[in-house]
XYZ file of C-alpha atoms in Angstrom:
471
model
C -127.124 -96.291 52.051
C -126.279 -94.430 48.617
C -124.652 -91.100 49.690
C -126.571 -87.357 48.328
C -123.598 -85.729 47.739
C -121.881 -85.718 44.580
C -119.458 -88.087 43.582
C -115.895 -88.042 41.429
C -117.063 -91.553 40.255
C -114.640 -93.599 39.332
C -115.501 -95.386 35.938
C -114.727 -98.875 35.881
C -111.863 -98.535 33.223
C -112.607 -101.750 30.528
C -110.218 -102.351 27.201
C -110.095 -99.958 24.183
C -112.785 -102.281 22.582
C -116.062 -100.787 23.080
C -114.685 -97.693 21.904
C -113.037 -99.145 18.757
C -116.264 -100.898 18.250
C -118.075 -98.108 18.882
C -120.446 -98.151 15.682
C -121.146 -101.976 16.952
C -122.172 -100.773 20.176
C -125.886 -101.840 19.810
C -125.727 -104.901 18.231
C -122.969 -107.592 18.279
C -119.216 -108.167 17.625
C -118.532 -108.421 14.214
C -117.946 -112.162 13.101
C -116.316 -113.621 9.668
C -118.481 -115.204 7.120
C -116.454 -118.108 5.247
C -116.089 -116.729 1.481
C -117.786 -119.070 -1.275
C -115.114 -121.195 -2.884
C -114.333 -120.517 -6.773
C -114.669 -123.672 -8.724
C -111.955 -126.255 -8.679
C -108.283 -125.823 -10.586
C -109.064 -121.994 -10.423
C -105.722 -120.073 -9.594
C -105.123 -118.989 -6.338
C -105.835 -115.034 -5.863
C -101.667 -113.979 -6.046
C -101.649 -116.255 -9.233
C -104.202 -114.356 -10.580
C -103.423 -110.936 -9.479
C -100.460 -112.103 -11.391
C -102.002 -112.443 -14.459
C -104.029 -108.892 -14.085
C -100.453 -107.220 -13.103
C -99.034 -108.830 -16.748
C -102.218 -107.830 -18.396
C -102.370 -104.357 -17.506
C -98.978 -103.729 -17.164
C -98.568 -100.986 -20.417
C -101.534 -99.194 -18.929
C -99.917 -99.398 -15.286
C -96.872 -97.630 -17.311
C -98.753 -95.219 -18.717
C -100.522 -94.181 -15.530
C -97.194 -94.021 -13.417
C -95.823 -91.761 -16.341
C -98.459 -89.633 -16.367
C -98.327 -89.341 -12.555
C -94.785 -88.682 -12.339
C -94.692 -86.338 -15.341
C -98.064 -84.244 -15.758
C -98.801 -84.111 -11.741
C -98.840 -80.657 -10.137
C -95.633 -79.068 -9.236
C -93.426 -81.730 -11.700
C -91.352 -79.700 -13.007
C -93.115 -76.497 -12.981
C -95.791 -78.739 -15.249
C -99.711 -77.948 -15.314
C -101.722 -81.055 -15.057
C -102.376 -80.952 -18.610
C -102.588 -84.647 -19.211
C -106.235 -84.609 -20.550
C -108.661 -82.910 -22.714
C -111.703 -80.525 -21.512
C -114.062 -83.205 -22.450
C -115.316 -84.447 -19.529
C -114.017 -88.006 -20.039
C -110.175 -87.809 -19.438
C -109.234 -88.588 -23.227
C -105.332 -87.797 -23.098
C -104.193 -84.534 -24.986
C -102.221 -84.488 -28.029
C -99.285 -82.745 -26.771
C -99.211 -85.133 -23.698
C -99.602 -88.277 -25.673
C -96.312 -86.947 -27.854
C -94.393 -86.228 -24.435
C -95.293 -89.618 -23.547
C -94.508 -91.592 -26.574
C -90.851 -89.715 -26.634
C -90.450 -90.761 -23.011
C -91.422 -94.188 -23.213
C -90.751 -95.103 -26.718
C -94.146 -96.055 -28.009
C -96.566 -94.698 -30.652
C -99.072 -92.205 -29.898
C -101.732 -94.313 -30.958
C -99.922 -97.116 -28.269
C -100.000 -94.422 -25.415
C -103.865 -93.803 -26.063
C -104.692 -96.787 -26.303
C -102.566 -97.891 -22.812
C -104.400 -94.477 -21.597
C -108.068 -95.721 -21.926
C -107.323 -99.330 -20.596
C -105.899 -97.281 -17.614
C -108.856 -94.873 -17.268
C -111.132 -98.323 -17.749
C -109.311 -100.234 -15.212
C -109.856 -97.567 -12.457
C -106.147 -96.734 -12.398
C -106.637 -93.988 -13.739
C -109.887 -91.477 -12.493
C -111.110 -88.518 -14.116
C -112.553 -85.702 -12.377
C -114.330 -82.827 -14.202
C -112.235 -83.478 -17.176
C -108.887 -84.037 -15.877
C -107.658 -86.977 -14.857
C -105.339 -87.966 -11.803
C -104.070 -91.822 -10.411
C -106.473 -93.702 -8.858
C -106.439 -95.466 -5.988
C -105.538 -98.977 -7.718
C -102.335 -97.406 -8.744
C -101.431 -96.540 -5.941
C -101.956 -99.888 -4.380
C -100.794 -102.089 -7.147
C -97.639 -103.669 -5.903
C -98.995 -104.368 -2.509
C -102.503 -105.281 -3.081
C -103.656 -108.163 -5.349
C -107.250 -107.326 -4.438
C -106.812 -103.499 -6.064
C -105.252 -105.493 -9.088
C -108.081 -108.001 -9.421
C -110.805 -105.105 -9.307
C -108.874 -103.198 -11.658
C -109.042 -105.780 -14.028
C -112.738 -106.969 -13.834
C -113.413 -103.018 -14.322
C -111.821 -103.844 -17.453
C -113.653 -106.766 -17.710
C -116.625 -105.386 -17.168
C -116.075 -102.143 -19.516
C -115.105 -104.797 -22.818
C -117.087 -103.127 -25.896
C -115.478 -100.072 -24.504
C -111.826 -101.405 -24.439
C -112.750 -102.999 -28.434
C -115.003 -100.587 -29.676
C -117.653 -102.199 -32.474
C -117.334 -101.787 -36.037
C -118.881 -98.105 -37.240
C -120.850 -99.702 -39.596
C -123.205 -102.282 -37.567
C -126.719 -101.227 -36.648
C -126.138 -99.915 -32.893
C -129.404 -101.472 -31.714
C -127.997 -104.741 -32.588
C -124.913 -103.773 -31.515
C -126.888 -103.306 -27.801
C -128.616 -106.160 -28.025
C -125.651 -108.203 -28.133
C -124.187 -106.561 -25.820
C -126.806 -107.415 -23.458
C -126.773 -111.015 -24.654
C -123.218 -111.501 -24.119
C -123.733 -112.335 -20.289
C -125.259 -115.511 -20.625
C -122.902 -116.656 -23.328
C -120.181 -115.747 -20.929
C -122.024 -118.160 -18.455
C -122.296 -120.886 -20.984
C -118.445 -120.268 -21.336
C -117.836 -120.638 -17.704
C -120.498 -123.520 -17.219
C -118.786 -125.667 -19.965
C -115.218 -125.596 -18.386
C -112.973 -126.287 -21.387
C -113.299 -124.987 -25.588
C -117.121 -124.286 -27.421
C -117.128 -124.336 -30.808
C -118.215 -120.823 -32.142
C -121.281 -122.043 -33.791
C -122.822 -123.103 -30.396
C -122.252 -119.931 -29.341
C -123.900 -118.227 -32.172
C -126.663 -120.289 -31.672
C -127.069 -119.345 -28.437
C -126.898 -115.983 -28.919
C -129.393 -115.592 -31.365
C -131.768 -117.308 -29.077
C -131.016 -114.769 -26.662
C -130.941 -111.541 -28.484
C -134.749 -113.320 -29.628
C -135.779 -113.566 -26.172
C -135.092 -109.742 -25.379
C -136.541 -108.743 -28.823
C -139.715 -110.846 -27.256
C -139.430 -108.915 -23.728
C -139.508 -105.761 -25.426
C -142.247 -105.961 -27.617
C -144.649 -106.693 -23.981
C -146.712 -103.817 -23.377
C -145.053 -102.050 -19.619
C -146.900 -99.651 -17.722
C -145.559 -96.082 -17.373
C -142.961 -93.821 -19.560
C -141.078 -95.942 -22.144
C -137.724 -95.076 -23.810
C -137.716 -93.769 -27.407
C -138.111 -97.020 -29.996
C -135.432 -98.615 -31.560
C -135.531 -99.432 -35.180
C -136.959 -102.922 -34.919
C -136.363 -103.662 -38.485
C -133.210 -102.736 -39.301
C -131.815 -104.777 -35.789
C -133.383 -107.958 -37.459
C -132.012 -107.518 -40.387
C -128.506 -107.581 -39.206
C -126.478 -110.621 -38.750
C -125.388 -111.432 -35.733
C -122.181 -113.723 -36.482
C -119.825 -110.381 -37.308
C -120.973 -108.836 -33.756
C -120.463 -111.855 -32.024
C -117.009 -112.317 -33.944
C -116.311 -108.566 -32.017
C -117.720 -109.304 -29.012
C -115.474 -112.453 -28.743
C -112.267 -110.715 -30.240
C -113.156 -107.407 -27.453
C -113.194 -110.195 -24.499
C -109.953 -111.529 -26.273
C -108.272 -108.331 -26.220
C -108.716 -108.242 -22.397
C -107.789 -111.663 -21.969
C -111.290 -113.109 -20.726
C -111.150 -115.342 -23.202
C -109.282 -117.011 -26.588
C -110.605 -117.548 -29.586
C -109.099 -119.915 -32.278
C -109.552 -123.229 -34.372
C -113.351 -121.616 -34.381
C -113.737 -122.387 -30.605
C -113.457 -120.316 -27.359
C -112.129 -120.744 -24.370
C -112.406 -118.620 -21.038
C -108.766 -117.981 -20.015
C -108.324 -118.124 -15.781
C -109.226 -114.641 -15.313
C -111.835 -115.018 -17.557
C -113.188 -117.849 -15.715
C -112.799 -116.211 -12.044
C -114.502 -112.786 -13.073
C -117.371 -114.638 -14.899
C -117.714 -116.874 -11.491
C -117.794 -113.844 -9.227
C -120.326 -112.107 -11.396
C -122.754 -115.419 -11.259
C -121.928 -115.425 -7.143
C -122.747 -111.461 -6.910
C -126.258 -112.887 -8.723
C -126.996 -115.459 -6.363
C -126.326 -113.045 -3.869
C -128.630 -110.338 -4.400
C -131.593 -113.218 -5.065
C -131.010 -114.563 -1.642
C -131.196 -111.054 -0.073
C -132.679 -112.435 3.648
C -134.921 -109.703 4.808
C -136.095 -108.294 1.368
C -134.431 -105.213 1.256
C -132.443 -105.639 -1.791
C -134.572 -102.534 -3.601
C -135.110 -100.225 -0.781
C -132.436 -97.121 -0.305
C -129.421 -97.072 1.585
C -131.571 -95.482 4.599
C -134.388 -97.583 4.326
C -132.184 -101.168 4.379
C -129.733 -99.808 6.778
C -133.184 -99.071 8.875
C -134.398 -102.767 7.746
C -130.701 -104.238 9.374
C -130.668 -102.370 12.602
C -132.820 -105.533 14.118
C -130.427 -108.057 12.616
C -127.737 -110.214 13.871
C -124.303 -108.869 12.806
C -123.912 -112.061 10.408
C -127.605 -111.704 9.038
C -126.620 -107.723 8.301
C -123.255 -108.421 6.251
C -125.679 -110.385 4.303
C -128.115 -108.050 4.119
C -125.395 -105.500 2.635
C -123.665 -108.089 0.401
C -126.609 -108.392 -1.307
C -127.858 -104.624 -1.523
C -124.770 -103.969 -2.838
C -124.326 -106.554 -5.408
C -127.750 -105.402 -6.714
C -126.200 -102.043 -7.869
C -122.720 -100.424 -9.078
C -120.558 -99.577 -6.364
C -119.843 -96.015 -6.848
C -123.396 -95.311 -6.452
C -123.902 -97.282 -3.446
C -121.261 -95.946 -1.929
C -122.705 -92.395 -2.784
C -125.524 -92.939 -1.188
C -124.556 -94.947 2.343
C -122.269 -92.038 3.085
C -125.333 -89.851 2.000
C -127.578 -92.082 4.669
C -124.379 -91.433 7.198
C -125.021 -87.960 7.045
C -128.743 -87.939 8.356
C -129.675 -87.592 11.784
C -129.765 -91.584 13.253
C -126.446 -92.216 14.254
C -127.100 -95.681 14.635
C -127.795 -95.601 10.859
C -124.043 -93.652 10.504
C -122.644 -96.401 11.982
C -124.256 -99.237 10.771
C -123.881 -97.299 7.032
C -119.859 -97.794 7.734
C -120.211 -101.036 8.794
C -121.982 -101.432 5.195
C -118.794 -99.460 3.534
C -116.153 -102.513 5.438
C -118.046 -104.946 3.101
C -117.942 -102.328 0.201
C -113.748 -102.940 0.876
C -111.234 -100.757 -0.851
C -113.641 -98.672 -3.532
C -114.969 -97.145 -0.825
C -111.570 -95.611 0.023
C -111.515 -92.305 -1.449
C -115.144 -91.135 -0.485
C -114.524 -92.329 2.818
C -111.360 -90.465 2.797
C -113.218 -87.393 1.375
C -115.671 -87.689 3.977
C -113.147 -87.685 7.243
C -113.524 -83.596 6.254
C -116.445 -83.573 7.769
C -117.433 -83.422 11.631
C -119.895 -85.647 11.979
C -118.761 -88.637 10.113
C -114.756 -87.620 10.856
C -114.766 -90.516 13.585
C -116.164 -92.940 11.951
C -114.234 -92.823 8.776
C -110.860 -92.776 10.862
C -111.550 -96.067 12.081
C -112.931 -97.150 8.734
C -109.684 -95.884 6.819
C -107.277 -97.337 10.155
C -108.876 -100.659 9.868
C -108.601 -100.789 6.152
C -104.540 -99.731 6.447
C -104.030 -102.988 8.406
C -104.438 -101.971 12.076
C -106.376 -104.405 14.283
C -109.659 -103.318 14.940
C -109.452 -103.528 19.200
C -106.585 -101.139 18.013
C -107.467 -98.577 15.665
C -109.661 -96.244 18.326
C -105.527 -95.193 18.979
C -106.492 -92.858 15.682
C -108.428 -90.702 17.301
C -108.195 -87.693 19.440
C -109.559 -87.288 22.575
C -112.277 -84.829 21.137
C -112.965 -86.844 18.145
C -113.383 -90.059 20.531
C -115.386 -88.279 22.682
C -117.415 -86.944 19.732
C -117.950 -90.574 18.651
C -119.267 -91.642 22.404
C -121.891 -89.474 22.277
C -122.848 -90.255 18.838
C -122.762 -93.977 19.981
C -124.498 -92.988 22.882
C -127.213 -91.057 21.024
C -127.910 -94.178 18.971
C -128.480 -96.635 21.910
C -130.223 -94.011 23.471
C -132.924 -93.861 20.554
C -132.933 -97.635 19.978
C -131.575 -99.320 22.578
C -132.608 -100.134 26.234
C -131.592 -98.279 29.430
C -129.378 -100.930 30.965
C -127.349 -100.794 27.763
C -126.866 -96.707 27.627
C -125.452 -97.327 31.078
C -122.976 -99.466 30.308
C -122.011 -98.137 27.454
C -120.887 -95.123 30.228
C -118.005 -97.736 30.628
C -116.302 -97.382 27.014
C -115.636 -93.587 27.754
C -111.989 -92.730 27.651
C -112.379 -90.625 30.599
C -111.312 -92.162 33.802
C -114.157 -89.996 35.834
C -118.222 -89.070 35.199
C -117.172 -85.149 35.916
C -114.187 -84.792 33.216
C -116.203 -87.007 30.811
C -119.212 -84.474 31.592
C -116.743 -81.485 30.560
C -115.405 -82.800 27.405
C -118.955 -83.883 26.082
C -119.925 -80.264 27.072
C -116.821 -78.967 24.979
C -117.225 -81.515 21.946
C -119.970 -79.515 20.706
C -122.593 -82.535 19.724
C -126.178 -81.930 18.939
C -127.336 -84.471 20.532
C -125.482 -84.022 23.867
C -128.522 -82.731 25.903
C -130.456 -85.444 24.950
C -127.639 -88.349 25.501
C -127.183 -86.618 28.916
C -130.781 -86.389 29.743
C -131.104 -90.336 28.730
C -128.442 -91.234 30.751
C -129.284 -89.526 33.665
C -133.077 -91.224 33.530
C -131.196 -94.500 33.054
C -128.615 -94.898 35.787
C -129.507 -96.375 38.906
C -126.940 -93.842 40.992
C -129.114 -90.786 42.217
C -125.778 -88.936 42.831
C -124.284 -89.775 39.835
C -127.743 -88.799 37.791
C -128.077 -85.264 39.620
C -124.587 -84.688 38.467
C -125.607 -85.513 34.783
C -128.855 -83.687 34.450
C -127.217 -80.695 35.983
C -124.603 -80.638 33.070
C -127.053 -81.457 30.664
C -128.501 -78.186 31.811
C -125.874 -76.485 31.612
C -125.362 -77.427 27.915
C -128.914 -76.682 27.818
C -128.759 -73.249 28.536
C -125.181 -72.637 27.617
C -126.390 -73.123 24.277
C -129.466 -71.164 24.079
């Protein structure tokens, strides 16, 4: 005989988990997903990190300086260490400062100061420029090193700019050419003579003359000047183009062959990977926004989902996708929210600063604690110890609100068993207090759901009470 009178129910008390896995809470534990294998005698990743640290070591210089010297409050010091041009170019009475203090050229110093803004260890912001987040993680994180360097990588006609005189249609074409020669590179394992190369890109840069001149439907970009792109040879641009990927050390170039150097190799692999990745996206939503394939995942298996992101985001550059899962985060699903920070753990370390950015605000504050705790090192069946009790509490109904919408009733209830409370009327309290919009509704759900009549009276009448409290 269940008792009418209410109840200080104990809650059976269960490990930190569910809470610390509280954006998980309506699909499954997350599981790891062995990492593809780079192709035999590559380096380790410390041997390689290695080789980025040597690489970019006169840019790391540069950036530290700059840091140490031109950072707020050194030395009474403005942060003067760029122009007002909206790209970070260092001024000309910083780049003197710097060349006195480190005994270098100018022209050294700017050029040290662009491979630092291309590698990422450097980041401008409305025209000034302050350390990134690779700098800051450089001795203790080879992965920070190795993305700093495929930036770099990735950013070569910028770090070798072409000659002023070459047709800049050509100049594009090869640029876009230059991937699949890099493939060919990687493909071959060992030296290419030049003139294999030149062959190949000239059947390239044909193919995309060929693609252009199809007839597409809809709004086309201004033309090019056909002509004058034929008419220039392509043997001096692909002499750049292989000198630029030298002079990031992707590649060397002598005795009229080239050879992909280990980095070179590894970055060229993980671009073909990233490739194959976003053409096997399993459930299609490779083009769709961040809502719509976070939406299209909520049905998958944790493992299938990871996928799913892997591939979305391989299909587009990561400062935009980042932009816009923390932009789907801030609608009104919260199982979307948490299922767009699940997508930001497989975005890794990029997504640091917006997610740091974004523990400003209320609704995703939670979420990006664990995020940022999990990312420092703590254990994830750990890193709910982050929270407050307000901001934990803020993240059960959220959690709640999302199985509530998309789960099933037996599941809402038991997800009453991750609350840090130890009893239904204090947990009832500090959901009223946490200020949620979606507390009358969690409470109203719950109550429908649980099989206690006591324990539901007691939860409707609160939700009331927020109900009308709040009107």
């Amino acid at each position: 005989m269940t008792s009418r009178n209410p109840r200080d129910s104990r809650l059976r008390l269960v490990r930190p988990r569910p809470l610390a896995a509280a954006p998980r809470a309506v699909t499954q534990r997350r599981s790891q997903r062995p990492a593809p294998r780079p192709p035999e005698g590559t380096p380790p990743p410390g041997e390689l990190a290695r080789m980025a640290r040597t690489c970019l070591s006169d840019a790391a210089r540069v950036a530290r300086w700059a840091d140490a010297a031109l950072g707020p409050g050194r030395n009474g010091a403005t942060p003067d260490n760029a122009t007002p041009d909206g790209k970070g170019t260092l001024s000309d009475a910083s780049a003197e400062r710097a060349a006195a203090d480190l005994g270098l050229t100018p022209a050294q110093i700017r050029a040290d100061w662009d491979t630092a803004r291309l590698a990422g260890l450097v980041e401008v912001h409305g025209g000034s420029a302050r350390p990134g987040w690779r700098l800051r993680a450089w001795n203790r994180d080879d992965s920070a090193v190795l993305r700093g360097w495929v930036a770099l990588f990735d950013a070569w006609s910028l770090a070798h700019p072409e000659p002023a005189d070459r047709e800049p249609s050509a100049v594009a074409e090869v640029v876009s050419a230059m991937p699949q020669v890099l493939s060919f590179l990687q493909l071959s394992a060992g030296p290419v003579p030049v003139e294999q190369l030149l062959d190949l890109l000239e059947q390239r840069v044909t193919e995309l003359r060929t693609e252009r001149c199809e007839i597409p439907y809809g709004p086309q970009p201004e033309p090019v000047d056909q002509a004058a792109a034929e008419d220039t040879p392509l043997a001096p641009l692909l002499d750049w183009a292989l000198h630029a990927l030298a002079s990031v050390d992707a590649l060397t170039c002598a005795d009229g062959q080239a050879t992909l150097t280990p980095l070179g190799n590894w970055a060229v692999w993980v671009k073909l990977e990233q490739i194959c990745v976003a053409a096997q996206s399993p459930a299609g939503n490779i083009e769709h926004s961040a809502e719509d394939m976070l939406r299209g995942c909520a049905q998958l298996r944790p493992n299938a989902a990871r996928a799913e992101y892997r591939a979305w985001l391989a299909a587009r550059p990561v400062g935009s996708a980042i932009t816009e899962l923390l932009d789907a985060a801030r609608g009104e699903d919260a199982l979307s929210r948490g299922l767009a920070f699940e997508a930001l753990r497989v975005v890794g370390a990029p997504a640091e600063p917006d997610v740091r950015a974004a523990a400003e605000e209320t609704s995703l504050r939670p979420y990006a604690l664990l995020w940022l705790a999990e990312h420092d090192g703590h254990d994830p069946e750990d890193a709910h110890k982050v929270l407050t009790r307000a901001e934990a509490t803020w993240l059960w109904v959220d959690t709640a609100a999302a199985v509530a919408d998309h789960g099933e009733a037996p599941l809402l209830v038991r997800h009453l068993e991750s609350a840090v409370q130890p009893t239904v009327p204090k947990l009832l309290d500090e959901v009223r207090a946490v200020g949620h919009p979606r507390t009358v509704q969690v409470l109203v759900a719950l109550a429908a759901a649980h099989p206690d009549p006591a324990l539901a009276k007691a939860v409707r009448r609160a939700a009331f009470q927020v109900h009308t409290w709040g009107s």
